[in-house]
Amino acid sequence: MRSLYDDNIKKFNLWCRDNTSKAINIVFRPYDNLVILNDLIDDYLLKNKKILYIKKFFDVFKFKYNEGVEYITFDTLYSINKFYDLIILDDVSFYSEKRDIEIIEYISFLMKRCSKIILCSFEYILKKEASINLAGINNKKYFLEPRIIKSRLNFLNSMPKILYDYFQWFIKERRNVIIYTPNEIYTSSIFNYYIYVFGASKNINIIKDSGFILNNIINKEKINIIITHNSMSNIDNIKEFDLIFYFCDEKIFDSKKIVFSCAKLNSDKLVREVLLLCQKETYNVSQAKKIARSYNQIICQEEI
């Protein structure tokens, strides 16, 4: 029985040989290994074709192709003044705050400067172009799905019982927690409330973020609850924490931030929790849940 991955790899190979199809959108899970592209890159290099690789950040010395492939970041994308045989736009290896519309604008600009272009993204973005799903092809571990906690309570001075139960479990298991808030006002209010709820405990260290490197400030002798609005751009460095998105129905918390956070904690040895605390289930909240679940549905299909 052929697997979904086999079928999609076949579609990708057909696209590579199809001169009439210029762009393809390949869906990967955040932080997936993109080794599936190596054969295509090798083939282009053997034919002395020009390749451009674009993503948020590069450590070129750790990359397989140090010669024959040009590398640039998103910041310098619009400075391109050459034509390439292949362009790869990678928006999954690192978290970026680029929205779908920005990615689409990038692709529109780049398509005029190449023969073929591959967009690697965590969800389908190019609705009118060829697309395949290879999410989890190199990592069959089940993806961490966020849990939604919906309540009409005022979260600035009260806590849903289910969230309180989670904290009792976090404390019992000595698990550190990051609370993401939409802005500084929320951070201060929630910090004061958590001091009121948990401040009497000598085993809990409650920290209000002022722009720190997360893993450098924890007290290893205590359970750390870090309340922050500054560290979403630091997603790539998160480890050994459970996450709570407070007021997750605010627009600042889009599905991309949530899914990348889940993916980062998915690599931990422990099974982590990502909780979405909201008063109403917005599009971004439900979409993040839908995307995470779709990754696991692929794994389930492969196991049948």
mmCIF file of C-alpha atoms in Angstrom:
data_model
loop_
_atom_site.group_PDB
_atom_site.id
_atom_site.type_symbol
_atom_site.label_atom_id
_atom_site.label_comp_id
_atom_site.label_asym_id
_atom_site.label_seq_id
_atom_site.Cartn_x
_atom_site.Cartn_y
_atom_site.Cartn_z
ATOM 1 C CA MET A 1 0.000 0.000 0.000
ATOM 2 C CA ARG A 2 1.425 3.367 -1.049
ATOM 3 C CA SER A 3 1.702 6.008 1.648
ATOM 4 C CA LEU A 4 0.576 9.611 1.429
ATOM 5 C CA TYR A 5 4.221 10.643 1.579
ATOM 6 C CA ASP A 6 5.054 8.405 -1.395
ATOM 7 C CA ASP A 7 2.243 9.918 -3.430
ATOM 8 C CA ASN A 8 3.283 13.463 -2.587
ATOM 9 C CA ILE A 9 6.960 12.800 -3.302
ATOM 10 C CA LYS A 10 5.883 11.450 -6.700
ATOM 11 C CA LYS A 11 3.869 14.653 -7.292
ATOM 12 C CA PHE A 12 6.916 16.703 -6.330
ATOM 13 C CA ASN A 13 9.169 14.799 -8.739
ATOM 14 C CA LEU A 14 6.628 15.317 -11.530
ATOM 15 C CA TRP A 15 6.511 19.032 -10.741
ATOM 16 C CA CYS A 16 10.309 19.209 -10.971
ATOM 17 C CA ARG A 17 10.122 17.921 -14.565
ATOM 18 C CA ASP A 18 7.090 19.986 -15.551
ATOM 19 C CA ASN A 19 8.209 23.121 -17.396
ATOM 20 C CA THR A 20 4.674 24.544 -17.379
ATOM 21 C CA SER A 21 4.370 24.698 -13.577
ATOM 22 C CA LYS A 22 6.544 27.391 -12.040
ATOM 23 C CA ALA A 23 5.712 27.389 -8.321
ATOM 24 C CA ILE A 24 4.948 24.783 -5.688
ATOM 25 C CA ASN A 25 3.969 25.152 -2.039
ATOM 26 C CA ILE A 26 5.316 22.343 0.169
ATOM 27 C CA VAL A 27 3.865 22.097 3.668
ATOM 28 C CA PHE A 28 6.272 20.986 6.397
ATOM 29 C CA ARG A 29 5.930 21.046 10.166
ATOM 30 C CA PRO A 30 7.895 23.902 11.758
ATOM 31 C CA TYR A 31 11.563 22.957 12.217
ATOM 32 C CA ASP A 32 11.227 19.916 9.910
ATOM 33 C CA ASN A 33 14.389 18.755 8.173
ATOM 34 C CA LEU A 34 14.103 19.725 4.487
ATOM 35 C CA VAL A 35 16.406 16.942 3.293
ATOM 36 C CA ILE A 36 13.774 16.002 0.709
ATOM 37 C CA LEU A 37 15.048 18.943 -1.363
ATOM 38 C CA ASN A 38 18.633 17.692 -1.478
ATOM 39 C CA ASP A 39 18.263 15.536 -4.592
ATOM 40 C CA LEU A 40 16.777 18.433 -6.539
ATOM 41 C CA ILE A 41 19.515 20.797 -5.395
ATOM 42 C CA ASP A 42 22.172 18.220 -6.274
ATOM 43 C CA ASP A 43 20.687 17.804 -9.747
ATOM 44 C CA TYR A 44 20.653 21.563 -10.361
ATOM 45 C CA LEU A 45 24.236 21.939 -9.152
ATOM 46 C CA LEU A 46 25.443 19.127 -11.434
ATOM 47 C CA LYS A 47 23.944 21.031 -14.350
ATOM 48 C CA ASN A 48 25.619 24.288 -13.203
ATOM 49 C CA LYS A 49 22.260 25.928 -12.649
ATOM 50 C CA LYS A 50 21.826 28.923 -10.364
ATOM 51 C CA ILE A 51 20.071 28.388 -7.036
ATOM 52 C CA LEU A 52 18.987 30.961 -4.467
ATOM 53 C CA TYR A 53 17.995 29.924 -0.928
ATOM 54 C CA ILE A 54 16.064 32.434 1.211
ATOM 55 C CA LYS A 55 15.083 32.246 4.872
ATOM 56 C CA LYS A 56 15.060 34.270 8.076
ATOM 57 C CA PHE A 57 18.547 33.379 9.318
ATOM 58 C CA PHE A 58 21.576 31.450 8.105
ATOM 59 C CA ASP A 59 24.495 29.690 9.659
ATOM 60 C CA VAL A 60 26.017 28.865 6.286
ATOM 61 C CA PHE A 61 28.872 26.865 7.757
ATOM 62 C CA LYS A 62 26.368 24.346 9.111
ATOM 63 C CA PHE A 63 24.506 24.073 5.833
ATOM 64 C CA LYS A 64 25.190 21.235 3.409
ATOM 65 C CA TYR A 65 25.677 23.432 0.349
ATOM 66 C CA ASN A 66 28.367 26.016 1.051
ATOM 67 C CA GLU A 67 29.270 26.303 -2.630
ATOM 68 C CA GLY A 68 27.054 26.638 -5.659
ATOM 69 C CA VAL A 69 24.046 27.976 -3.762
ATOM 70 C CA GLU A 70 23.508 31.639 -2.933
ATOM 71 C CA TYR A 71 21.987 32.497 0.429
ATOM 72 C CA ILE A 72 20.096 35.598 1.480
ATOM 73 C CA THR A 73 17.659 36.489 4.249
ATOM 74 C CA PHE A 74 14.163 37.940 4.011
ATOM 75 C CA ASP A 75 15.566 41.385 4.812
ATOM 76 C CA THR A 76 17.554 41.557 1.560
ATOM 77 C CA LEU A 77 15.085 39.764 -0.696
ATOM 78 C CA TYR A 78 13.997 42.849 -2.638
ATOM 79 C CA SER A 79 17.597 43.628 -3.587
ATOM 80 C CA ILE A 80 17.745 40.650 -5.992
ATOM 81 C CA ASN A 81 18.834 41.768 -9.466
ATOM 82 C CA LYS A 82 19.691 38.415 -11.111
ATOM 83 C CA PHE A 83 17.748 35.536 -12.651
ATOM 84 C CA TYR A 84 17.876 32.062 -11.055
ATOM 85 C CA ASP A 85 16.970 28.589 -12.235
ATOM 86 C CA LEU A 86 15.585 27.708 -8.802
ATOM 87 C CA ILE A 87 14.601 29.755 -5.758
ATOM 88 C CA ILE A 88 13.728 28.137 -2.415
ATOM 89 C CA LEU A 89 11.862 30.289 0.112
ATOM 90 C CA ASP A 90 12.086 28.572 3.502
ATOM 91 C CA ASP A 91 9.654 29.821 6.152
ATOM 92 C CA VAL A 92 9.730 26.709 8.356
ATOM 93 C CA SER A 93 13.337 26.284 9.558
ATOM 94 C CA PHE A 94 13.016 29.339 11.815
ATOM 95 C CA TYR A 95 10.054 31.274 13.172
ATOM 96 C CA SER A 96 9.391 34.521 11.331
ATOM 97 C CA GLU A 97 6.660 37.080 11.862
ATOM 98 C CA LYS A 98 5.933 37.209 8.139
ATOM 99 C CA ARG A 99 2.208 37.050 7.431
ATOM 100 C CA ASP A 100 0.655 35.148 4.541
ATOM 101 C CA ILE A 101 0.175 38.326 2.523
ATOM 102 C CA GLU A 102 3.862 39.184 2.899
ATOM 103 C CA ILE A 103 4.896 35.700 1.759
ATOM 104 C CA ILE A 104 2.567 35.970 -1.252
ATOM 105 C CA GLU A 105 4.099 39.336 -2.141
ATOM 106 C CA TYR A 106 7.575 37.792 -1.882
ATOM 107 C CA ILE A 107 6.572 34.965 -4.216
ATOM 108 C CA SER A 108 5.046 37.388 -6.716
ATOM 109 C CA PHE A 109 8.296 39.373 -6.777
ATOM 110 C CA LEU A 110 10.503 36.265 -7.023
ATOM 111 C CA MET A 111 8.530 34.508 -9.756
ATOM 112 C CA LYS A 112 9.700 37.171 -12.199
ATOM 113 C CA ARG A 113 13.297 36.338 -11.314
ATOM 114 C CA CYS A 114 13.433 32.555 -11.620
ATOM 115 C CA SER A 115 12.429 29.531 -13.670
ATOM 116 C CA LYS A 116 11.071 27.604 -10.678
ATOM 117 C CA ILE A 117 10.311 28.469 -7.086
ATOM 118 C CA ILE A 118 9.561 26.355 -3.989
ATOM 119 C CA LEU A 119 7.793 27.789 -0.953
ATOM 120 C CA CYS A 120 8.269 25.775 2.255
ATOM 121 C CA SER A 121 5.618 26.824 4.781
ATOM 122 C CA PHE A 122 3.783 25.426 7.805
ATOM 123 C CA GLU A 123 0.391 25.681 6.055
ATOM 124 C CA TYR A 124 -0.906 26.129 2.515
ATOM 125 C CA ILE A 125 -0.388 29.747 1.404
ATOM 126 C CA LEU A 126 -0.290 29.652 -2.414
ATOM 127 C CA LYS A 127 -3.895 28.718 -3.142
ATOM 128 C CA LYS A 128 -3.556 28.889 -6.942
ATOM 129 C CA GLU A 129 -0.268 27.004 -7.300
ATOM 130 C CA ALA A 130 0.746 23.357 -7.083
ATOM 131 C CA SER A 131 0.963 22.103 -3.485
ATOM 132 C CA ILE A 132 1.885 18.981 -1.530
ATOM 133 C CA ASN A 133 1.958 18.075 2.144
ATOM 134 C CA LEU A 134 5.141 16.530 3.565
ATOM 135 C CA ALA A 135 4.556 17.551 7.192
ATOM 136 C CA GLY A 136 6.455 15.210 9.492
ATOM 137 C CA ILE A 137 8.063 13.184 6.718
ATOM 138 C CA ASN A 138 11.340 12.993 8.662
ATOM 139 C CA ASN A 139 9.794 12.960 12.142
ATOM 140 C CA LYS A 140 6.915 10.593 12.870
ATOM 141 C CA LYS A 141 6.527 11.832 16.459
ATOM 142 C CA TYR A 142 3.009 12.995 17.224
ATOM 143 C CA PHE A 143 2.704 16.770 17.085
ATOM 144 C CA LEU A 144 1.862 18.703 20.246
ATOM 145 C CA GLU A 145 -1.715 19.940 19.874
ATOM 146 C CA PRO A 146 -2.693 23.047 21.871
ATOM 147 C CA ARG A 147 -5.542 22.810 24.350
ATOM 148 C CA ILE A 148 -8.205 25.515 24.316
ATOM 149 C CA ILE A 149 -9.527 26.867 27.634
ATOM 150 C CA LYS A 150 -12.525 29.084 27.018
ATOM 151 C CA SER A 151 -14.127 31.123 29.803
ATOM 152 C CA ARG A 152 -16.085 34.371 30.278
ATOM 153 C CA LEU A 153 -14.162 35.201 33.470
ATOM 154 C CA ASN A 154 -12.029 38.316 33.778
ATOM 155 C CA PHE A 155 -8.553 36.787 33.521
ATOM 156 C CA LEU A 156 -6.910 39.805 35.135
ATOM 157 C CA ASN A 157 -8.343 38.968 38.552
ATOM 158 C CA SER A 158 -9.646 35.416 38.329
ATOM 159 C CA MET A 159 -8.690 32.016 36.969
ATOM 160 C CA PRO A 160 -10.811 29.237 35.428
ATOM 161 C CA LYS A 161 -10.814 26.150 37.620
ATOM 162 C CA ILE A 162 -9.339 23.985 34.871
ATOM 163 C CA LEU A 163 -6.372 26.374 34.572
ATOM 164 C CA TYR A 164 -5.894 26.333 38.352
ATOM 165 C CA ASP A 165 -5.909 22.517 38.194
ATOM 166 C CA TYR A 166 -3.224 22.658 35.523
ATOM 167 C CA PHE A 167 -1.090 24.861 37.774
ATOM 168 C CA GLN A 168 -1.477 22.460 40.653
ATOM 169 C CA TRP A 169 -0.152 19.749 38.331
ATOM 170 C CA PHE A 170 2.687 21.982 37.011
ATOM 171 C CA ILE A 171 3.737 22.674 40.589
ATOM 172 C CA LYS A 172 3.491 19.029 41.657
ATOM 173 C CA GLU A 173 5.608 17.935 38.659
ATOM 174 C CA ARG A 174 8.018 20.881 39.073
ATOM 175 C CA ARG A 175 7.425 22.176 35.570
ATOM 176 C CA ASN A 176 8.319 25.723 34.520
ATOM 177 C CA VAL A 177 5.660 27.798 32.783
ATOM 178 C CA ILE A 178 5.770 30.747 30.388
ATOM 179 C CA ILE A 179 2.685 32.932 30.182
ATOM 180 C CA TYR A 180 2.465 35.024 27.007
ATOM 181 C CA THR A 181 0.295 38.141 27.205
ATOM 182 C CA PRO A 182 -0.690 40.623 24.474
ATOM 183 C CA ASN A 183 1.005 43.701 26.007
ATOM 184 C CA GLU A 184 2.720 45.273 28.998
ATOM 185 C CA ILE A 185 -0.522 46.275 30.732
ATOM 186 C CA TYR A 186 -1.740 42.689 30.731
ATOM 187 C CA THR A 187 1.678 41.468 31.859
ATOM 188 C CA SER A 188 1.671 43.751 34.908
ATOM 189 C CA SER A 189 -1.913 42.920 35.872
ATOM 190 C CA ILE A 190 -1.457 39.176 35.522
ATOM 191 C CA PHE A 191 1.849 39.341 37.392
ATOM 192 C CA ASN A 192 0.128 41.078 40.324
ATOM 193 C CA TYR A 193 -2.681 38.518 40.278
ATOM 194 C CA TYR A 194 -0.245 35.580 40.274
ATOM 195 C CA ILE A 195 1.666 37.129 43.165
ATOM 196 C CA TYR A 196 -1.674 37.198 44.989
ATOM 197 C CA VAL A 197 -2.484 33.552 44.112
ATOM 198 C CA PHE A 198 0.938 31.896 44.365
ATOM 199 C CA GLY A 199 3.221 34.472 45.977
ATOM 200 C CA ALA A 200 3.052 32.914 49.439
ATOM 201 C CA SER A 201 4.645 29.694 48.220
ATOM 202 C CA LYS A 202 8.402 29.467 48.800
ATOM 203 C CA ASN A 203 8.687 26.935 45.983
ATOM 204 C CA ILE A 204 7.413 29.230 43.220
ATOM 205 C CA ASN A 205 9.416 31.953 41.499
ATOM 206 C CA ILE A 206 7.132 34.445 39.690
ATOM 207 C CA ILE A 207 8.937 36.660 37.174
ATOM 208 C CA LYS A 208 7.714 39.627 35.146
ATOM 209 C CA ASP A 209 9.568 39.843 31.849
ATOM 210 C CA SER A 210 11.409 42.995 30.857
ATOM 211 C CA GLY A 211 13.101 41.572 27.774
ATOM 212 C CA PHE A 212 15.171 38.636 28.993
ATOM 213 C CA ILE A 213 16.664 35.526 27.491
ATOM 214 C CA LEU A 214 14.227 32.967 28.840
ATOM 215 C CA ASN A 215 16.555 30.144 29.795
ATOM 216 C CA ASN A 216 19.049 32.407 31.569
ATOM 217 C CA ILE A 217 16.784 33.670 34.357
ATOM 218 C CA ILE A 218 15.135 30.601 35.821
ATOM 219 C CA ASN A 219 15.743 29.588 39.402
ATOM 220 C CA LYS A 220 16.645 25.914 39.209
ATOM 221 C CA GLU A 221 15.633 25.377 42.824
ATOM 222 C CA LYS A 222 12.042 26.548 42.256
ATOM 223 C CA ILE A 223 9.100 26.281 39.882
ATOM 224 C CA ASN A 224 9.309 29.312 37.599
ATOM 225 C CA ILE A 225 6.267 31.153 36.267
ATOM 226 C CA ILE A 226 7.430 33.733 33.729
ATOM 227 C CA ILE A 227 4.910 36.331 32.544
ATOM 228 C CA THR A 228 5.932 38.089 29.365
ATOM 229 C CA HIS A 229 4.828 40.061 26.340
ATOM 230 C CA ASN A 230 8.323 40.530 24.869
ATOM 231 C CA SER A 231 9.563 37.094 23.951
ATOM 232 C CA MET A 232 7.423 35.885 21.039
ATOM 233 C CA SER A 233 10.327 36.658 18.694
ATOM 234 C CA ASN A 234 12.430 34.308 20.857
ATOM 235 C CA ILE A 235 10.356 31.221 20.009
ATOM 236 C CA ASP A 236 13.304 29.449 18.390
ATOM 237 C CA ASN A 237 15.146 29.433 21.763
ATOM 238 C CA ILE A 238 12.350 28.140 23.981
ATOM 239 C CA LYS A 239 12.939 24.852 25.753
ATOM 240 C CA GLU A 240 11.873 23.030 28.903
ATOM 241 C CA PHE A 241 8.757 25.091 29.530
ATOM 242 C CA ASP A 242 5.012 24.654 29.268
ATOM 243 C CA LEU A 243 3.233 27.576 27.598
ATOM 244 C CA ILE A 244 0.033 29.481 28.255
ATOM 245 C CA PHE A 245 -1.243 32.094 25.809
ATOM 246 C CA TYR A 246 -3.290 34.515 27.908
ATOM 247 C CA PHE A 247 -6.065 36.375 26.040
ATOM 248 C CA CYS A 248 -5.338 34.194 23.047
ATOM 249 C CA ASP A 249 -8.296 35.721 21.223
ATOM 250 C CA GLU A 250 -6.268 38.930 20.790
ATOM 251 C CA LYS A 251 -5.075 39.461 17.197
ATOM 252 C CA ILE A 252 -1.399 39.519 18.209
ATOM 253 C CA PHE A 253 -1.549 35.750 18.773
ATOM 254 C CA ASP A 254 -1.946 34.404 15.264
ATOM 255 C CA SER A 255 -2.007 30.727 14.353
ATOM 256 C CA LYS A 256 1.618 30.830 13.167
ATOM 257 C CA LYS A 257 2.934 31.868 16.596
ATOM 258 C CA ILE A 258 0.917 29.174 18.302
ATOM 259 C CA VAL A 259 1.883 26.357 15.922
ATOM 260 C CA PHE A 260 5.590 27.247 15.973
ATOM 261 C CA SER A 261 5.495 27.307 19.777
ATOM 262 C CA CYS A 262 3.934 23.838 19.785
ATOM 263 C CA ALA A 263 6.571 22.616 17.349
ATOM 264 C CA LYS A 264 9.445 23.938 19.437
ATOM 265 C CA LEU A 265 8.207 22.221 22.592
ATOM 266 C CA ASN A 266 7.488 19.080 20.593
ATOM 267 C CA SER A 267 11.223 18.380 20.631
ATOM 268 C CA ASP A 268 11.369 18.190 24.452
ATOM 269 C CA LYS A 269 11.803 14.808 26.118
ATOM 270 C CA LEU A 270 8.751 15.493 28.283
ATOM 271 C CA VAL A 271 5.288 15.781 26.782
ATOM 272 C CA ARG A 272 4.612 19.505 27.073
ATOM 273 C CA GLU A 273 1.406 21.528 27.274
ATOM 274 C CA VAL A 274 0.393 24.580 25.258
ATOM 275 C CA LEU A 275 -2.778 26.146 26.660
ATOM 276 C CA LEU A 276 -4.836 28.766 24.808
ATOM 277 C CA LEU A 277 -6.787 30.831 27.306
ATOM 278 C CA CYS A 278 -9.517 32.875 25.643
ATOM 279 C CA GLN A 279 -12.997 34.243 26.125
ATOM 280 C CA LYS A 280 -14.031 33.283 22.603
ATOM 281 C CA GLU A 281 -12.592 30.886 20.048
ATOM 282 C CA THR A 282 -11.291 33.080 17.226
ATOM 283 C CA TYR A 283 -10.189 32.053 13.742
ATOM 284 C CA ASN A 284 -6.518 31.999 14.821
ATOM 285 C CA VAL A 285 -7.256 29.814 17.839
ATOM 286 C CA SER A 286 -9.294 27.274 15.880
ATOM 287 C CA GLN A 287 -6.882 27.391 12.925
ATOM 288 C CA ALA A 288 -3.878 26.631 15.143
ATOM 289 C CA LYS A 289 -5.732 23.638 16.576
ATOM 290 C CA LYS A 290 -6.772 22.538 13.074
ATOM 291 C CA ILE A 291 -3.233 22.752 11.666
ATOM 292 C CA ALA A 292 -1.676 20.860 14.589
ATOM 293 C CA ARG A 293 -4.339 18.161 14.297
ATOM 294 C CA SER A 294 -3.788 17.885 10.523
ATOM 295 C CA TYR A 295 -0.128 17.044 11.142
ATOM 296 C CA ASN A 296 -1.167 14.163 13.377
ATOM 297 C CA GLN A 297 -3.811 12.974 10.935
ATOM 298 C CA ILE A 298 -1.054 12.414 8.379
ATOM 299 C CA ILE A 299 0.914 10.332 10.894
ATOM 300 C CA CYS A 300 -2.219 8.303 11.683
ATOM 301 C CA GLN A 301 -2.815 7.623 7.977
ATOM 302 C CA GLU A 302 0.766 6.434 7.614
ATOM 303 C CA GLU A 303 0.294 3.962 10.488
ATOM 304 C CA ILE A 304 -2.808 2.319 9.001
#
